[in-house]
Amino acid sequence: MGNKHSCCVYPGGRSGHSASSQKGGGTGSEPNPEEVSEDPQCNLQHISEREPDDLDQDPSLHPTAGPLFLTKSKQVIENGLVRRRSRSHLEDGRTLKKSSSCSTIYLDDSTVSQPNLKNTIKCVALAIYYHIRNRADNRILDIFDERLHPLSREGVPPDYDRHNPEHRHIYKFVRTLFNAAQLTAECAIITLVYLERLLTYADIDMTPGTWKRIVLGAIILASKVWDDQAVWNVDYCQILKDISVDDMNELERQYLVMIQFNINVPSSVYAKYYFSLRTLAEANDLTFPAEPLSKERAQKLEAMSRICEGKYAEQLCRNGHKKWSSLDNVHAASRRSVAILS
């Protein structure tokens, strides 16, 4: 997947091409013009030169290709995801929904431009859960192995890579990083995009022994690309106190190499992942709570609607259409006739 002529050598012995393709044809033979040179500066293609077939198959770049986690979540597994029933659910499985009244209006507080932080992290953690639970194989790289690069001084138990983590454990790990680093909900969506881009480009799987470092590397890149005030690697060392700055730098560097330094996320791909996460939440009974409309929020919505209404009126005037005004905006002196109500 990706660049067929890349000179990048992945950690753990993987390379972009076989060793036999790097050798010459023989003594006195002409070099093959299609043969890849060993000069890195001649081999590394630009991101824009990626093959069209690869773009169509890459969900992190193509706006219509379905995200990987949706496919993983639809796979039938013997023991499904079991969570405690929320208070918003009835005994027969139906979901309680709040209805608006004359005095209170309930709105879904999560939008594509301003997602709800808590629910977005829950959905991202659920997507990671399905990546681990329904993985195709156990292909890993050394840089992500917790046994070789532990996140704590205690290390990992002997069976660290045998038991799949629960959804609540994944959510707790991601939520701790986001709260400590004060990251936004949009950053969580970008984290999932980078995570699936890594799995696609590097041809690896998320396993019980590698998922934490894979998620950590994606969060580091997402926070630096998305947020204006990025969190430094040394700041993450204050959160994960037993990890060194050199380890964080090496994790970030190799992560960038494996995704071929492609950190671009089109707006269409971002929107696709947002709505796909909402689809995943609905399929797994993760409801987005409706919040009562506050006075401040109502004023913001009214101001935004006035701006849109003004732009629409200007466009109609430019096209020669007349916008009819409400009777409330017409003064009595300018009326041609006065209605008499009896």
Short mmCIF file of C-alpha atoms in Angstrom, two decimals:
data_model
loop_
_atom_site.label_atom_id
_atom_site.label_comp_id
_atom_site.label_asym_id
_atom_site.label_seq_id
_atom_site.Cartn_x
_atom_site.Cartn_y
_atom_site.Cartn_z
CA MET A 1 0.00 0.00 0.00
CA GLY A 2 1.34 3.42 -0.86
CA ASN A 3 4.62 4.26 -2.53
CA LYS A 4 5.97 1.34 -4.52
CA HIS A 5 9.40 2.95 -4.94
CA SER A 6 9.91 4.19 -1.41
CA CYS A 7 13.38 3.87 0.07
CA CYS A 8 12.08 3.96 3.64
CA VAL A 9 13.01 0.93 5.71
CA TYR A 10 10.56 0.24 8.48
CA PRO A 11 11.75 -0.84 11.91
CA GLY A 12 11.61 -4.55 12.43
CA GLY A 13 13.13 -5.49 9.08
CA ARG A 14 10.44 -4.34 6.65
CA SER A 15 11.43 -2.41 3.56
CA GLY A 16 9.66 -0.94 0.59
CA HIS A 17 11.15 -3.52 -1.82
CA SER A 18 13.03 -6.79 -1.71
CA ALA A 19 16.79 -7.05 -1.53
CA SER A 20 17.00 -8.83 -4.87
CA SER A 21 15.56 -5.82 -6.70
CA GLN A 22 18.45 -3.67 -5.48
CA LYS A 23 21.12 -5.75 -7.21
CA GLY A 24 22.39 -5.22 -10.72
CA GLY A 25 21.62 -7.53 -13.59
CA GLY A 26 25.10 -9.07 -13.87
CA THR A 27 28.64 -8.45 -15.10
CA GLY A 28 28.66 -6.21 -18.15
CA SER A 29 24.86 -6.00 -18.34
CA GLU A 30 23.01 -2.75 -18.83
CA PRO A 31 21.19 -1.45 -15.72
CA ASN A 32 17.44 -1.76 -15.93
CA PRO A 33 15.92 1.76 -16.31
CA GLU A 34 12.94 0.70 -14.22
CA GLU A 35 15.16 -0.58 -11.44
CA VAL A 36 15.02 1.45 -8.26
CA SER A 37 18.14 3.35 -7.34
CA GLU A 38 19.62 3.08 -3.87
CA ASP A 39 19.93 6.85 -3.54
CA PRO A 40 17.25 7.88 -1.05
CA GLN A 41 16.82 11.32 -2.58
CA CYS A 42 16.07 9.75 -5.97
CA ASN A 43 13.64 7.11 -4.65
CA LEU A 44 11.37 9.04 -2.31
CA GLN A 45 8.31 10.17 -4.20
CA HIS A 46 6.19 13.16 -3.35
CA ILE A 47 2.80 12.58 -1.72
CA SER A 48 1.05 14.02 -4.80
CA GLU A 49 2.67 11.28 -6.95
CA ARG A 50 0.89 8.48 -5.08
CA GLU A 51 -0.82 5.99 -7.35
CA PRO A 52 -4.56 6.66 -7.92
CA ASP A 53 -5.40 3.04 -7.03
CA ASP A 54 -3.82 3.51 -3.62
CA LEU A 55 -5.81 6.69 -3.01
CA ASP A 56 -9.09 4.90 -3.75
CA GLN A 57 -8.27 2.20 -1.19
CA ASP A 58 -6.97 4.49 1.55
CA PRO A 59 -9.80 5.51 3.90
CA SER A 60 -7.65 8.18 5.53
CA LEU A 61 -7.37 10.07 2.22
CA HIS A 62 -10.33 9.12 0.04
CA PRO A 63 -13.64 10.73 1.11
CA THR A 64 -15.84 7.80 0.02
CA ALA A 65 -13.75 4.85 1.20
CA GLY A 66 -15.27 3.46 4.38
CA PRO A 67 -13.20 3.71 7.58
CA LEU A 68 -11.53 0.52 8.73
CA PHE A 69 -13.15 0.54 12.15
CA LEU A 70 -16.65 0.30 10.68
CA THR A 71 -15.67 -2.88 8.86
CA LYS A 72 -14.10 -4.25 12.02
CA SER A 73 -17.19 -3.45 14.08
CA LYS A 74 -19.48 -5.36 11.71
CA GLN A 75 -17.52 -8.57 12.00
CA VAL A 76 -19.33 -11.18 14.08
CA ILE A 77 -17.38 -12.22 17.15
CA GLU A 78 -18.13 -14.96 19.63
CA ASN A 79 -18.17 -12.74 22.70
CA GLY A 80 -19.53 -9.31 21.92
CA LEU A 81 -18.84 -6.04 23.64
CA VAL A 82 -20.49 -5.95 27.05
CA ARG A 83 -20.98 -2.63 28.82
CA ARG A 84 -23.02 -1.55 31.77
CA ARG A 85 -26.49 -0.35 30.79
CA SER A 86 -26.77 3.39 30.75
CA ARG A 87 -29.36 5.22 32.81
CA SER A 88 -30.88 6.46 29.55
CA HIS A 89 -31.97 2.91 28.62
CA LEU A 90 -35.09 1.07 29.66
CA GLU A 91 -35.22 -2.59 30.67
CA ASP A 92 -36.47 -3.66 27.25
CA GLY A 93 -33.57 -1.95 25.51
CA ARG A 94 -35.36 1.17 24.38
CA THR A 95 -33.55 4.49 24.73
CA LEU A 96 -35.01 7.32 26.78
CA LYS A 97 -35.19 10.54 24.77
CA LYS A 98 -35.71 14.01 26.14
CA SER A 99 -38.48 16.01 24.47
CA SER A 100 -38.56 19.76 24.11
CA SER A 101 -41.29 21.84 25.70
CA CYS A 102 -42.37 25.47 25.58
CA SER A 103 -39.92 26.39 28.33
CA THR A 104 -37.00 24.04 27.54
CA ILE A 105 -35.45 23.11 24.21
CA TYR A 106 -33.06 20.13 24.03
CA LEU A 107 -30.39 20.06 21.36
CA ASP A 108 -27.69 17.61 20.36
CA ASP A 109 -24.62 19.45 21.58
CA SER A 110 -22.25 17.61 19.24
CA THR A 111 -21.70 18.94 15.71
CA VAL A 112 -19.12 18.26 13.04
CA SER A 113 -17.43 21.61 13.77
CA GLN A 114 -17.70 21.32 17.57
CA PRO A 115 -17.95 17.66 18.62
CA ASN A 116 -18.72 16.69 22.19
CA LEU A 117 -15.39 15.80 23.81
CA LYS A 118 -16.49 13.01 26.14
CA ASN A 119 -18.66 11.19 23.61
CA THR A 120 -16.12 11.58 20.81
CA ILE A 121 -13.39 10.00 22.95
CA LYS A 122 -15.78 7.17 23.85
CA CYS A 123 -16.42 6.51 20.16
CA VAL A 124 -12.72 6.66 19.27
CA ALA A 125 -11.96 4.24 22.12
CA LEU A 126 -14.67 1.93 20.78
CA ALA A 127 -13.13 2.06 17.29
CA ILE A 128 -9.74 1.15 18.80
CA TYR A 129 -11.41 -1.69 20.70
CA TYR A 130 -12.74 -3.21 17.47
CA HIS A 131 -9.36 -2.79 15.78
CA ILE A 132 -7.79 -4.87 18.54
CA ARG A 133 -10.59 -7.39 18.95
CA ASN A 134 -11.11 -8.16 15.26
CA ARG A 135 -7.53 -7.88 14.03
CA ALA A 136 -6.58 -10.09 11.09
CA ASP A 137 -3.17 -11.11 12.43
CA ASN A 138 -0.52 -10.17 15.00
CA ARG A 139 1.85 -8.20 12.77
CA ILE A 140 3.79 -5.76 14.95
CA LEU A 141 6.84 -3.49 14.88
CA ASP A 142 9.39 -3.25 17.66
CA ILE A 143 8.90 0.48 18.21
CA PHE A 144 5.31 -0.17 19.39
CA ASP A 145 6.03 -3.23 21.53
CA GLU A 146 5.48 -2.42 25.21
CA ARG A 147 7.84 -5.16 26.29
CA LEU A 148 10.72 -3.44 24.48
CA HIS A 149 9.50 0.10 25.20
CA PRO A 150 7.44 0.02 28.42
CA LEU A 151 5.35 3.01 29.44
CA SER A 152 5.97 2.40 33.15
CA ARG A 153 8.85 1.23 35.31
CA GLU A 154 6.95 -1.86 36.38
CA GLY A 155 7.08 -3.12 32.80
CA VAL A 156 4.45 -5.49 31.48
CA PRO A 157 3.26 -8.88 32.75
CA PRO A 158 4.29 -12.06 30.89
CA ASP A 159 0.84 -12.37 29.28
CA TYR A 160 0.59 -8.70 28.30
CA ASP A 161 -0.06 -9.53 24.65
CA ARG A 162 -2.62 -12.31 25.15
CA HIS A 163 -5.68 -10.59 26.60
CA ASN A 164 -7.65 -7.95 24.71
CA PRO A 165 -8.28 -4.75 26.70
CA GLU A 166 -11.80 -3.75 27.57
CA HIS A 167 -13.45 -0.67 26.11
CA ARG A 168 -13.41 1.15 29.44
CA HIS A 169 -9.63 0.61 29.81
CA ILE A 170 -8.98 2.08 26.36
CA TYR A 171 -11.27 5.00 27.13
CA LYS A 172 -9.51 5.68 30.44
CA PHE A 173 -6.08 5.73 28.76
CA VAL A 174 -7.16 8.10 25.97
CA ARG A 175 -9.23 10.33 28.26
CA THR A 176 -6.29 10.71 30.68
CA LEU A 177 -4.02 11.94 27.89
CA PHE A 178 -6.65 14.33 26.50
CA ASN A 179 -7.51 15.80 29.90
CA ALA A 180 -3.90 16.27 30.96
CA ALA A 181 -2.84 17.78 27.62
CA GLN A 182 -6.12 19.76 27.27
CA LEU A 183 -6.74 18.48 23.76
CA THR A 184 -9.94 19.07 21.79
CA ALA A 185 -12.52 16.66 20.43
CA GLU A 186 -11.44 17.42 16.87
CA CYS A 187 -7.97 16.17 17.80
CA ALA A 188 -9.49 12.80 18.76
CA ILE A 189 -10.95 12.39 15.26
CA ILE A 190 -7.61 13.30 13.66
CA THR A 191 -5.96 10.76 15.98
CA LEU A 192 -8.17 8.02 14.57
CA VAL A 193 -7.36 9.11 10.99
CA TYR A 194 -3.61 8.89 11.64
CA LEU A 195 -4.03 5.57 13.42
CA GLU A 196 -5.78 3.96 10.45
CA ARG A 197 -3.28 5.55 8.06
CA LEU A 198 -0.48 3.85 9.98
CA LEU A 199 -2.21 0.48 9.90
CA THR A 200 -2.72 0.84 6.15
CA TYR A 201 0.74 2.06 5.18
CA ALA A 202 2.87 -0.02 7.55
CA ASP A 203 0.72 -3.16 7.13
CA ILE A 204 0.54 -3.91 10.85
CA ASP A 205 -2.15 -4.79 13.38
CA MET A 206 -3.20 -3.34 16.71
CA THR A 207 -2.53 -5.96 19.35
CA PRO A 208 -2.90 -6.01 23.16
CA GLY A 209 0.83 -5.36 23.44
CA THR A 210 1.12 -2.49 20.95
CA TRP A 211 -2.11 -0.48 21.01
CA LYS A 212 -1.02 2.01 23.70
CA ARG A 213 2.10 3.17 21.86
CA ILE A 214 0.27 3.27 18.53
CA VAL A 215 -2.43 5.48 20.05
CA LEU A 216 0.18 7.61 21.82
CA GLY A 217 2.06 8.25 18.59
CA ALA A 218 -1.16 9.22 16.79
CA ILE A 219 -2.12 11.63 19.60
CA ILE A 220 1.31 13.28 19.47
CA LEU A 221 1.02 13.96 15.74
CA ALA A 222 -2.64 15.02 15.90
CA SER A 223 -2.02 17.50 18.70
CA LYS A 224 0.87 19.11 16.80
CA VAL A 225 -0.94 19.29 13.47
CA TRP A 226 -4.40 20.31 14.68
CA ASP A 227 -3.92 22.49 17.76
CA ASP A 228 -2.40 25.95 17.43
CA GLN A 229 -0.56 25.56 20.74
CA ALA A 230 0.89 22.10 20.38
CA VAL A 231 1.89 19.97 23.34
CA TRP A 232 5.63 19.28 23.43
CA ASN A 233 6.98 15.76 23.83
CA VAL A 234 8.45 16.71 27.18
CA ASP A 235 4.94 17.57 28.35
CA TYR A 236 3.80 14.02 27.62
CA CYS A 237 6.69 12.83 29.74
CA GLN A 238 5.10 14.70 32.63
CA ILE A 239 1.88 12.75 32.04
CA LEU A 240 3.60 9.39 31.52
CA LYS A 241 6.34 9.95 34.05
CA ASP A 242 8.32 6.78 33.36
CA ILE A 243 8.88 7.43 29.65
CA SER A 244 11.89 9.39 28.36
CA VAL A 245 11.96 12.26 25.89
CA ASP A 246 14.28 10.31 23.58
CA ASP A 247 11.74 7.49 23.42
CA MET A 248 8.96 9.95 22.58
CA ASN A 249 11.06 11.60 19.87
CA GLU A 250 11.93 8.24 18.31
CA LEU A 251 8.28 7.16 18.42
CA GLU A 252 7.22 10.34 16.63
CA ARG A 253 10.01 10.11 14.06
CA GLN A 254 9.30 6.50 13.11
CA TYR A 255 5.56 7.18 13.05
CA LEU A 256 6.13 9.92 10.48
CA VAL A 257 8.39 7.67 8.41
CA MET A 258 5.81 4.88 8.34
CA ILE A 259 3.01 7.18 7.17
CA GLN A 260 5.46 8.66 4.65
CA PHE A 261 5.21 12.11 6.27
CA ASN A 262 1.65 12.41 4.99
CA ILE A 263 -0.11 14.37 7.74
CA ASN A 264 -2.72 15.96 5.48
CA VAL A 265 -6.36 15.35 6.44
CA PRO A 266 -8.92 16.74 3.95
CA SER A 267 -12.07 18.26 5.36
CA SER A 268 -14.18 15.65 3.57
CA VAL A 269 -12.25 12.85 5.28
CA TYR A 270 -12.64 14.54 8.67
CA ALA A 271 -16.41 14.82 8.16
CA LYS A 272 -16.59 11.20 7.01
CA TYR A 273 -14.87 9.97 10.17
CA TYR A 274 -17.07 12.14 12.37
CA PHE A 275 -20.33 10.79 10.95
CA SER A 276 -18.92 7.25 10.87
CA LEU A 277 -18.19 7.54 14.59
CA ARG A 278 -21.78 8.61 15.16
CA THR A 279 -22.93 5.58 13.18
CA LEU A 280 -20.73 3.39 15.36
CA ALA A 281 -22.16 5.01 18.49
CA GLU A 282 -25.73 4.40 17.37
CA ALA A 283 -25.01 0.75 16.56
CA ASN A 284 -23.49 0.22 20.02
CA ASP A 285 -26.02 2.22 22.07
CA LEU A 286 -23.59 5.03 22.80
CA THR A 287 -26.03 7.93 22.87
CA PHE A 288 -25.03 11.54 22.40
CA PRO A 289 -26.90 13.30 25.21
CA ALA A 290 -29.24 16.16 24.40
CA GLU A 291 -28.39 19.31 26.34
CA PRO A 292 -30.89 22.06 27.23
CA LEU A 293 -30.54 25.17 25.11
CA SER A 294 -29.01 27.91 27.25
CA LYS A 295 -29.51 31.65 26.79
CA GLU A 296 -25.92 32.14 25.62
CA ARG A 297 -26.17 29.32 23.09
CA ALA A 298 -29.48 30.66 21.79
CA GLN A 299 -27.94 34.10 21.27
CA LYS A 300 -25.03 32.56 19.33
CA LEU A 301 -27.41 30.57 17.12
CA GLU A 302 -29.51 33.66 16.48
CA ALA A 303 -26.42 35.71 15.55
CA MET A 304 -25.23 32.98 13.16
CA SER A 305 -28.66 32.75 11.54
CA ARG A 306 -28.75 36.53 11.01
CA ILE A 307 -25.38 36.40 9.26
CA CYS A 308 -26.57 33.59 6.97
CA GLU A 309 -29.84 35.40 6.32
CA GLY A 310 -27.98 38.58 5.35
CA LYS A 311 -25.71 36.69 2.94
CA TYR A 312 -28.72 34.97 1.39
CA ALA A 313 -30.54 38.30 0.94
CA GLU A 314 -27.50 39.85 -0.76
CA GLN A 315 -27.27 36.91 -3.13
CA LEU A 316 -30.95 37.25 -4.06
CA CYS A 317 -30.51 40.96 -4.76
CA ARG A 318 -27.53 40.30 -7.01
CA ASN A 319 -29.57 37.74 -8.96
CA GLY A 320 -32.42 40.19 -9.44
CA HIS A 321 -34.86 38.54 -7.02
CA LYS A 322 -36.84 40.53 -4.51
CA LYS A 323 -36.92 39.36 -0.92
CA TRP A 324 -40.28 39.98 0.71
CA SER A 325 -40.10 41.48 4.15
CA SER A 326 -42.19 40.60 7.13
CA LEU A 327 -45.02 42.96 8.08
CA ASP A 328 -43.29 43.54 11.40
CA ASN A 329 -40.45 45.32 9.59
CA VAL A 330 -42.77 47.62 7.61
CA HIS A 331 -43.63 50.98 9.19
CA ALA A 332 -47.22 52.18 9.18
CA ALA A 333 -46.28 55.37 7.30
CA SER A 334 -44.94 53.42 4.35
CA ARG A 335 -48.01 51.18 3.98
CA ARG A 336 -50.24 51.81 0.98
CA SER A 337 -53.37 50.66 2.79
CA VAL A 338 -54.20 50.15 6.41
CA ALA A 339 -56.11 47.05 7.33
CA ILE A 340 -59.07 47.53 9.65
CA LEU A 341 -59.70 44.65 12.01
CA SER A 342 -63.19 44.34 13.48
#
